[in-house]
Every structure is written in C-alpha cells, then in structure tokens.
Coordinates of C-alpha atoms in Angstrom, one line a residue:
P1 CA -3.0 8.0 -32.1
I2 CA -4.0 6.5 -28.8
N3 CA -0.2 7.0 -27.2
A4 CA -1.0 10.5 -27.6
L5 CA -4.0 10.5 -26.0
A6 CA -2.3 8.1 -23.1
R7 CA 0.2 11.1 -22.5
I8 CA -2.2 13.8 -22.3
L9 CA -4.6 12.2 -19.6
A10 CA -1.7 11.3 -17.7
G11 CA -0.7 14.4 -17.8
L12 CA -3.7 15.8 -15.8
Q13 CA -3.1 13.7 -13.3
A14 CA -0.3 14.8 -10.2
D15 CA 2.0 12.3 -8.4
D16 CA -0.2 12.8 -5.5
G17 CA -3.3 11.8 -7.5
R18 CA -5.1 15.0 -7.8
I19 CA -6.4 16.3 -10.8
R20 CA -4.2 19.1 -12.7
V21 CA -6.9 21.4 -13.9
D22 CA -7.6 24.5 -12.9
G23 CA -11.0 24.9 -11.1
F24 CA -11.9 21.0 -11.1
Y25 CA -12.1 21.3 -7.4
D26 CA -13.6 24.1 -6.4
D27 CA -17.0 22.6 -6.0
V28 CA -16.1 19.8 -4.2
L29 CA -16.9 19.8 -0.3
E30 CA -14.6 18.7 2.6
P31 CA -16.8 15.8 4.1
G32 CA -18.6 16.2 7.2
E33 CA -18.1 14.4 10.6
A34 CA -20.4 11.7 9.9
E35 CA -19.4 11.3 6.4
L36 CA -15.8 10.7 7.4
A37 CA -17.4 8.3 10.4
A38 CA -19.6 6.6 7.7
W39 CA -16.4 5.9 5.8
R40 CA -14.3 4.7 8.5
R41 CA -17.3 2.2 9.3
L42 CA -16.7 0.4 6.0
D43 CA -13.8 -1.3 6.6
F44 CA -11.9 -1.1 3.4
D45 CA -8.4 -2.5 3.2
E46 CA -6.7 -0.5 0.2
D47 CA -4.0 -2.9 0.1
R48 CA -6.4 -6.1 0.0
F49 CA -8.6 -4.3 -2.7
L50 CA -5.5 -3.4 -5.1
A51 CA -4.0 -6.7 -4.7
T52 CA -7.4 -8.8 -5.8
A53 CA -7.7 -6.1 -8.4
G54 CA -4.0 -7.2 -9.9
V55 CA -2.4 -3.8 -9.1
S56 CA 1.1 -4.2 -8.4
E57 CA 2.5 -0.1 -8.6
R58 CA 0.4 3.1 -7.3

C-alpha cells in the first residue's frame, strides 16, 4: 500500500535533509567559488518561497 511506500521513502532522508543511502553523495562535488557567487546573486528568499508554496513545516 501507499502508506508503506511513504514510510520507506521518508526513512531515506535524515532530519537534516541529507539522503541516508550509502554512496549517494560519493560523486557529488563541492561547489566552487564561482558557483557559490552565482548562487548568492540569485537573491533567493527561501522563507518567501516556502510561504508561497504553502509549506508550513520544514
């Protein structure tokens, strides 16, 4: 049933949001300074986005 699948999927994510699957992040590179600077220039407001999306809990 869908409830069992939902529990399994929820268990794959730690409280800090990271994925709990061994090796999941092995090939993920840390962003470079240029990428971080570009990210900061986006002027993204996470709280505003979540409110717009109707998310009340994180």
